[in-house]
PDB file of C-alpha atoms in Angstrom:
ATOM      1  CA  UNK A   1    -120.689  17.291  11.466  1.00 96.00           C
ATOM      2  CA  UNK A   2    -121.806  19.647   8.961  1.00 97.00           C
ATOM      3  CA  UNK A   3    -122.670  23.560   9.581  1.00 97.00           C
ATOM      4  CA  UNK A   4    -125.335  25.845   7.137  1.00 97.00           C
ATOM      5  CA  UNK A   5    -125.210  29.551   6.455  1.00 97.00           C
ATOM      6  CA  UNK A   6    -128.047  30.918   5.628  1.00 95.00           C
ATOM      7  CA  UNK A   7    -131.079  28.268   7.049  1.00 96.00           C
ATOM      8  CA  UNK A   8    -133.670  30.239   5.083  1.00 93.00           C
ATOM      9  CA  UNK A   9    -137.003  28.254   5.526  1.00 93.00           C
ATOM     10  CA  UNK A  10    -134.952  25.267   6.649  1.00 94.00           C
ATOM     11  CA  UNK A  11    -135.453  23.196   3.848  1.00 93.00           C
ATOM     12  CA  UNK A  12    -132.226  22.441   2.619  1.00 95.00           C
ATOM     13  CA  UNK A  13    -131.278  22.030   6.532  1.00 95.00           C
ATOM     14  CA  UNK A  14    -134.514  19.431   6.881  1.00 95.00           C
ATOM     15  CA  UNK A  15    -132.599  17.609   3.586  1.00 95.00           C
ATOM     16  CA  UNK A  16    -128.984  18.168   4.939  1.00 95.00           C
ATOM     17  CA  UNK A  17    -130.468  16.502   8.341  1.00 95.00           C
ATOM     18  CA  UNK A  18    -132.095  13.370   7.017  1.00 94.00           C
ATOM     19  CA  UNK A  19    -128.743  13.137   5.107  1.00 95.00           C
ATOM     20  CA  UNK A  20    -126.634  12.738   8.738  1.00 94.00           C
ATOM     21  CA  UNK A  21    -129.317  10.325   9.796  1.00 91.00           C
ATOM     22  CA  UNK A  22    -128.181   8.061  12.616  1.00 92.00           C
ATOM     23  CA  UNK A  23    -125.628  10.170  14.326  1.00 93.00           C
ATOM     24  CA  UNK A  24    -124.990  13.280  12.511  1.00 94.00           C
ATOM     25  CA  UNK A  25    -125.132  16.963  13.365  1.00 96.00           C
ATOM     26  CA  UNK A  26    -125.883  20.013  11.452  1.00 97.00           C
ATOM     27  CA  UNK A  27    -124.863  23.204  12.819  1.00 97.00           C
ATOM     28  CA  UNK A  28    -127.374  26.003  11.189  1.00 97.00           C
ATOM     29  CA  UNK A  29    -126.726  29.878  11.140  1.00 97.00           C
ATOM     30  CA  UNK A  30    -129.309  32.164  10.082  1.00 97.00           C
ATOM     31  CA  UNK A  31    -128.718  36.296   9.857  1.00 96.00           C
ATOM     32  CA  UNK A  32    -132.743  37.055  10.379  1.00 96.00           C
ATOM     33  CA  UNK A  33    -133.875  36.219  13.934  1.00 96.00           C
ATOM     34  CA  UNK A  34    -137.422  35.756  12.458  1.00 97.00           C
ATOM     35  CA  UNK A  35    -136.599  33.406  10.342  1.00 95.00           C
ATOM     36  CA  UNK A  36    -134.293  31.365  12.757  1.00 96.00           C
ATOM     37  CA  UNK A  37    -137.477  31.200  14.678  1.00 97.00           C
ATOM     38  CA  UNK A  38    -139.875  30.070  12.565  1.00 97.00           C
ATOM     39  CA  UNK A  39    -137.213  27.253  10.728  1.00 96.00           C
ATOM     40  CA  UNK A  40    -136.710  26.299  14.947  1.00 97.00           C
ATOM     41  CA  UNK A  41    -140.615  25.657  15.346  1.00 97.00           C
ATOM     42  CA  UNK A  42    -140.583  23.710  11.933  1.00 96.00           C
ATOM     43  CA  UNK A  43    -137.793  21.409  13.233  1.00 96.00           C
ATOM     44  CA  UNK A  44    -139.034  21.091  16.744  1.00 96.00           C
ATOM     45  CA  UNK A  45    -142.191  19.785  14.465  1.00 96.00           C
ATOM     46  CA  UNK A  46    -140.476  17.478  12.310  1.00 94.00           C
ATOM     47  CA  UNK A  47    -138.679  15.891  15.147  1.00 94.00           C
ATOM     48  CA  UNK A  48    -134.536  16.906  14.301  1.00 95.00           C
ATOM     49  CA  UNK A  49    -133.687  18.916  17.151  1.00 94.00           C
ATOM     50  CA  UNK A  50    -131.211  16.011  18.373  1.00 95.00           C
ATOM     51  CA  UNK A  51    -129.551  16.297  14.762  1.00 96.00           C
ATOM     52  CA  UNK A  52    -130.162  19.948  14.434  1.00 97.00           C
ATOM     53  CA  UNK A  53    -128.915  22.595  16.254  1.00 96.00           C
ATOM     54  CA  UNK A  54    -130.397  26.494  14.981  1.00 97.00           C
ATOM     55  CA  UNK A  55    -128.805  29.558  16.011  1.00 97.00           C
ATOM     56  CA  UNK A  56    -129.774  33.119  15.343  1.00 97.00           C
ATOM     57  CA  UNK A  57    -126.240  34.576  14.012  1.00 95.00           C
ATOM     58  CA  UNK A  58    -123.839  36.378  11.411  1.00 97.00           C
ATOM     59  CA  UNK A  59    -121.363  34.256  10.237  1.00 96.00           C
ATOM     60  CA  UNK A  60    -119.155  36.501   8.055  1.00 96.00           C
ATOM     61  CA  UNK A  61    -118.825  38.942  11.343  1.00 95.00           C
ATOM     62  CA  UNK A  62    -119.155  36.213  14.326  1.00 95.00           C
ATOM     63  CA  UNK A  63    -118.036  32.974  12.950  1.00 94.00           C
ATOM     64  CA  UNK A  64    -119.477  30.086  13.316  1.00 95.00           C
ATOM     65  CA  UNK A  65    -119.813  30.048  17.055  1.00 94.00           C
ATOM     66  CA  UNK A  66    -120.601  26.724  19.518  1.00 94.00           C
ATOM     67  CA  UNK A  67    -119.497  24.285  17.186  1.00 94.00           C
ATOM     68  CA  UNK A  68    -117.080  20.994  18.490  1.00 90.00           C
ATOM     69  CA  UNK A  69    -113.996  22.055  18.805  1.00 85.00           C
ATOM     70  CA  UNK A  70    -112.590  18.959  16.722  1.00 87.00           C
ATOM     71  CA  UNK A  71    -114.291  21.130  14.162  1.00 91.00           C
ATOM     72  CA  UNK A  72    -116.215  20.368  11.104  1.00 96.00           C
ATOM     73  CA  UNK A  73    -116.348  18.057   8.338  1.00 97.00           C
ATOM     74  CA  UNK A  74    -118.611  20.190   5.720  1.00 97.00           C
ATOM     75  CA  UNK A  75    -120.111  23.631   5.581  1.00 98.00           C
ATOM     76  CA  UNK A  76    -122.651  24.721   3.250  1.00 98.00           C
ATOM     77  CA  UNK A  77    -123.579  28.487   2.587  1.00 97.00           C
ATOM     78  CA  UNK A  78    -126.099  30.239   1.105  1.00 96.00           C
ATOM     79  CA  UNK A  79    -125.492  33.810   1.491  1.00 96.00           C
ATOM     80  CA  UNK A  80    -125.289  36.948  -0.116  1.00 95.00           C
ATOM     81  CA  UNK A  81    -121.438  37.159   0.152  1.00 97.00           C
ATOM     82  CA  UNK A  82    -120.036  33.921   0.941  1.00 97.00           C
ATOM     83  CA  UNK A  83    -116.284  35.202   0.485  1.00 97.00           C
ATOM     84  CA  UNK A  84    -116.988  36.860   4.365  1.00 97.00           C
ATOM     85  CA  UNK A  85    -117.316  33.609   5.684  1.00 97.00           C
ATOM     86  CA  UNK A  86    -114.596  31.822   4.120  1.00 96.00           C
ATOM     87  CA  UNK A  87    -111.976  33.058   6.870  1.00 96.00           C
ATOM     88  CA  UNK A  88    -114.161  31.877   9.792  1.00 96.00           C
ATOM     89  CA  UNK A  89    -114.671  28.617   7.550  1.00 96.00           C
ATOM     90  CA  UNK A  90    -110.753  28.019   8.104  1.00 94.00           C
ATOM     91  CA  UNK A  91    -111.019  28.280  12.157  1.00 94.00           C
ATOM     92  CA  UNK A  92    -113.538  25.381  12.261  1.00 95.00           C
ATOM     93  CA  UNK A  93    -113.539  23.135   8.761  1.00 96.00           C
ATOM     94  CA  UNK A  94    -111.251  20.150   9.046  1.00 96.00           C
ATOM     95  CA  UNK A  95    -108.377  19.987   6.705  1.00 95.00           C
ATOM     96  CA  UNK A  96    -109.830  17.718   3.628  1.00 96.00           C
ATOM     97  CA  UNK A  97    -113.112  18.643   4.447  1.00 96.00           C
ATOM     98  CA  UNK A  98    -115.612  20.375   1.772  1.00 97.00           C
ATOM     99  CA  UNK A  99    -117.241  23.879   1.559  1.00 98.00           C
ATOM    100  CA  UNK A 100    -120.043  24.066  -0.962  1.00 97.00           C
ATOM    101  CA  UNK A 101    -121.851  27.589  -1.810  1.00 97.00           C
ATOM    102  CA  UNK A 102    -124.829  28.252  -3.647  1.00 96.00           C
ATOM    103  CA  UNK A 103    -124.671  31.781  -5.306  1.00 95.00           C
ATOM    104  CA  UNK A 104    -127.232  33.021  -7.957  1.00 92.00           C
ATOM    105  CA  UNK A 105    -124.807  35.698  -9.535  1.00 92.00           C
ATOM    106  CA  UNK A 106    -121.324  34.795 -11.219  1.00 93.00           C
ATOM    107  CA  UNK A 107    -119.727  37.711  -9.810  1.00 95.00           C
ATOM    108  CA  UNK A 108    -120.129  36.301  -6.122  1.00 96.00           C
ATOM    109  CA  UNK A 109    -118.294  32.812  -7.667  1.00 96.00           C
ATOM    110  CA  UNK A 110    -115.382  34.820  -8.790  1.00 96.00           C
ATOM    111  CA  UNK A 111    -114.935  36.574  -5.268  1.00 97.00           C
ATOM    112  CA  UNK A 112    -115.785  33.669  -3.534  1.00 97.00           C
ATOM    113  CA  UNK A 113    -113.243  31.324  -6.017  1.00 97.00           C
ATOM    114  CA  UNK A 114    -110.733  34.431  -5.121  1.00 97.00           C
ATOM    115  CA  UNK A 115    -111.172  33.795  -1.538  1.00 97.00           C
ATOM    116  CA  UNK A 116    -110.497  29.898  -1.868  1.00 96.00           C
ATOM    117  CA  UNK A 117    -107.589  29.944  -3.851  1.00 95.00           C
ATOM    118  CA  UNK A 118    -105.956  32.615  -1.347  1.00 94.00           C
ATOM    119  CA  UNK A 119    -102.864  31.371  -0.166  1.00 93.00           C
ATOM    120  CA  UNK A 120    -103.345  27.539  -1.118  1.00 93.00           C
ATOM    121  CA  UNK A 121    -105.686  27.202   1.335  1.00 93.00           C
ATOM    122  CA  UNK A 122    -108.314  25.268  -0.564  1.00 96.00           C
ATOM    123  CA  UNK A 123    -107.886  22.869  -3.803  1.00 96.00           C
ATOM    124  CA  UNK A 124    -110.320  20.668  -6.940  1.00 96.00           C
ATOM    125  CA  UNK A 125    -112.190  24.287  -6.999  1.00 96.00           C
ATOM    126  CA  UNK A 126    -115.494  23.508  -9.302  1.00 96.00           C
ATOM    127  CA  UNK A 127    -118.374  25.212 -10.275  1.00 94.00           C
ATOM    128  CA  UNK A 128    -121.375  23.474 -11.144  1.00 93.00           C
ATOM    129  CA  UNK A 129    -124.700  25.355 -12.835  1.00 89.00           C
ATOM    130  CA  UNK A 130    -127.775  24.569 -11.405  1.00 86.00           C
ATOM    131  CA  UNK A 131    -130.338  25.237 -14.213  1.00 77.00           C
ATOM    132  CA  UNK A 132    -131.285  22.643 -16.435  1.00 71.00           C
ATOM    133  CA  UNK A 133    -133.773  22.834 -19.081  1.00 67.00           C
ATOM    134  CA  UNK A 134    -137.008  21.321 -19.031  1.00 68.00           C
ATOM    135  CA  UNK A 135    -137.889  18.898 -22.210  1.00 68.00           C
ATOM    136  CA  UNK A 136    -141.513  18.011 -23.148  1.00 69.00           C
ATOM    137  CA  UNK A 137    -141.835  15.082 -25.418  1.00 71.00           C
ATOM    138  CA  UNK A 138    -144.744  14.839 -27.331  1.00 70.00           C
ATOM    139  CA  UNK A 139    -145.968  11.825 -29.374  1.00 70.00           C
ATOM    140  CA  UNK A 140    -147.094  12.558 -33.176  1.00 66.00           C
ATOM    141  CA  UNK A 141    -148.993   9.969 -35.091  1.00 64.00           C
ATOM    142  CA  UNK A 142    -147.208   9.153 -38.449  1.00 61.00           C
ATOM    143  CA  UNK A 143    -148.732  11.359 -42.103  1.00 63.00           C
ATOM    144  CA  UNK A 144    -151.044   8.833 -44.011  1.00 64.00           C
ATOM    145  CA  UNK A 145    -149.883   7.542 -47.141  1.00 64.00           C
ATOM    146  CA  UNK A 146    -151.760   8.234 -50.055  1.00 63.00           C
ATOM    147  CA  UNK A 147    -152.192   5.091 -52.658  1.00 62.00           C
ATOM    148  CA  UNK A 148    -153.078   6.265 -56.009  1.00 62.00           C
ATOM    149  CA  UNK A 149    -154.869   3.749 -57.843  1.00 60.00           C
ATOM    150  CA  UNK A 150    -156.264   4.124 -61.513  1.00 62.00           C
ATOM    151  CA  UNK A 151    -156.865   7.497 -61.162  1.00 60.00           C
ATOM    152  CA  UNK A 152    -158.399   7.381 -57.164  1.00 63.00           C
ATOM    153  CA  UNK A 153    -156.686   8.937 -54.318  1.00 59.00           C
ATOM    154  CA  UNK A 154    -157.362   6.682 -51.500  1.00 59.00           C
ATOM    155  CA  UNK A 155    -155.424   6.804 -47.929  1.00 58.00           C
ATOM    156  CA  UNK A 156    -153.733   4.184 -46.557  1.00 57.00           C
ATOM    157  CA  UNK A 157    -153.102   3.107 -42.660  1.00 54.00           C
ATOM    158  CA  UNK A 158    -149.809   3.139 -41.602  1.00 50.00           C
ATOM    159  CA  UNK A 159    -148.830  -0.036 -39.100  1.00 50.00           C
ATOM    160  CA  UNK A 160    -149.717   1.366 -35.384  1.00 51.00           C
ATOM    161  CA  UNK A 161    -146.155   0.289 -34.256  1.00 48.00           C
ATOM    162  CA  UNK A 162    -144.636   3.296 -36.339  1.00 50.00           C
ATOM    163  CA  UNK A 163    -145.092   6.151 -33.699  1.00 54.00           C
ATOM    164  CA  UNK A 164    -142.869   9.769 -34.404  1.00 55.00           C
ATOM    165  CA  UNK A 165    -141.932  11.576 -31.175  1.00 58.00           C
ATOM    166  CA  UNK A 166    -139.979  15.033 -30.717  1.00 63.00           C
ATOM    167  CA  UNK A 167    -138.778  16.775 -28.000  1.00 64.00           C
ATOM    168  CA  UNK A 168    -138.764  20.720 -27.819  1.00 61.00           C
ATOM    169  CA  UNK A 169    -137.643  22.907 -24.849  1.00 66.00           C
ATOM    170  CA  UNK A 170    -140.499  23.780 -22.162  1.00 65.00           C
ATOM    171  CA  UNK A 171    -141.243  27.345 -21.451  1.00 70.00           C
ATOM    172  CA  UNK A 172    -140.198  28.289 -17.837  1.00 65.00           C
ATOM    173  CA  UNK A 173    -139.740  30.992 -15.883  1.00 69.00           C
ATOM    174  CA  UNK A 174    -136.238  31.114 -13.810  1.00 69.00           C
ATOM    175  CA  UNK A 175    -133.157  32.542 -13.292  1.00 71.00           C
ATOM    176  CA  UNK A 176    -129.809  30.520 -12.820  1.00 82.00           C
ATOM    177  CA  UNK A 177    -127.577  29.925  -9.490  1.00 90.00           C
ATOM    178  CA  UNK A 178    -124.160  28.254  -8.861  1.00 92.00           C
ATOM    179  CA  UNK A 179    -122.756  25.540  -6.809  1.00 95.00           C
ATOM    180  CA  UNK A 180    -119.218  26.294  -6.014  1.00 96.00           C
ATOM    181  CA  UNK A 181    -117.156  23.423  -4.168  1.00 97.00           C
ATOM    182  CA  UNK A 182    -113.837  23.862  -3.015  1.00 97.00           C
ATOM    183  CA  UNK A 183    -111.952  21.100  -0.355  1.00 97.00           C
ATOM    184  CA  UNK A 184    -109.418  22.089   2.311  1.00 96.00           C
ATOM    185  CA  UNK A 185    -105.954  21.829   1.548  1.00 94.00           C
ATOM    186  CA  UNK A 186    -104.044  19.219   3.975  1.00 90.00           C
ATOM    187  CA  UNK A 187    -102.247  21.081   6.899  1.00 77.00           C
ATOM    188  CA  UNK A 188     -98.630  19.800   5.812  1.00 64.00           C
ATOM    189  CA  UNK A 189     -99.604  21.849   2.331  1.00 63.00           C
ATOM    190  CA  UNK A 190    -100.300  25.014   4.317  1.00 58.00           C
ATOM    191  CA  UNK A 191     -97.018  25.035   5.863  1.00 51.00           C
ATOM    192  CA  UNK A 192     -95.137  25.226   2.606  1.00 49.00           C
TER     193      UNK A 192
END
């Protein structure tokens, strides 16, 4: 059982869905009743409304409310300030299990990192970076060579095997974000 923060247009929830595919559940949360609405239509349409449950909500001021009571084995949040939900996190995330956040700003890592390591209650903290550069590679044929024979420039073929490539970085217009990843500390650590 996995819950989202932050649904969005529902397409990491459509991905997260396929992922729980046979038996699964995701648990989504979305702030904007609008778009709750229209991400509920789209899933009704794609046919996940037995792995998907949507619910118009706030999770850094209500929780994460109706979810199994054994709780949760992974939450994923894409919010503006994920360090809000992190205390609800603890009432429903399973001890071991994983949070993951996606934040496009540093400054919301470092709160949100804050909040983690908080009393030892989550461990293996990481931050990934989620841009990567684009490469083109573009094929060059090889420079003639030039025989010079008594007195005659003349240009010779070079074998067609011989092929020069390079690779130079792509123009592209983006901004950064950042996976943070932090795991539940076991409950027999918390009581230390």
């Amino acid at each position: 059982i996995v819950c989202e923060a932050g649904t969005g247009s529902g397409s990491v929830s459509t991905s997260l869905a396929r992922a729980l595919l046979p038996g699964g559940q995701l648990f989504t949360f979305e702030f904007h009743a609008d778009r709750q609405k229209q991400a509920l239509a789209d899933f009704q349409r794609y046919g996940l409304t037995d792995v998907i449950v949507s619910q118009h909500g706030d999770v850094c001021m209500q929780g994460f409310r109706n979810v199994p009571e054994t709780g949760v084995d992974g939450i994923f949040l894409d919010l503006p300030m994920p360090w809000l939900a992190i205390p609800h996190a603890d009432k429903c995330l399973v001890h071991g299990g994983r949070i993951v956040t996606f934040s496009p700003c540093i400054e919301q890592i470092d709160k949100t990192a804050a909040e983690f390591r908080r009393d030892g209650r989550y461990f293996d903290i990481r931050m990934f970076e989620t841009m990567a550069m684009n490469w083109g590679v573009k094929t060059e044929a090889p420079a003639k060579r030039r025989k010079v024979a008594a007195g005659e420039c003349t240009e010779a073929e070079e074998p067609t095997a011989s092929v020069l490539a390079s690779s130079f970085p792509m123009q592209m217009r983006s901004h950064t974000g950042y996976l943070l990843v932090a795991t539940r500390s076991p409950a027999d650590e918390l009581a230390r």
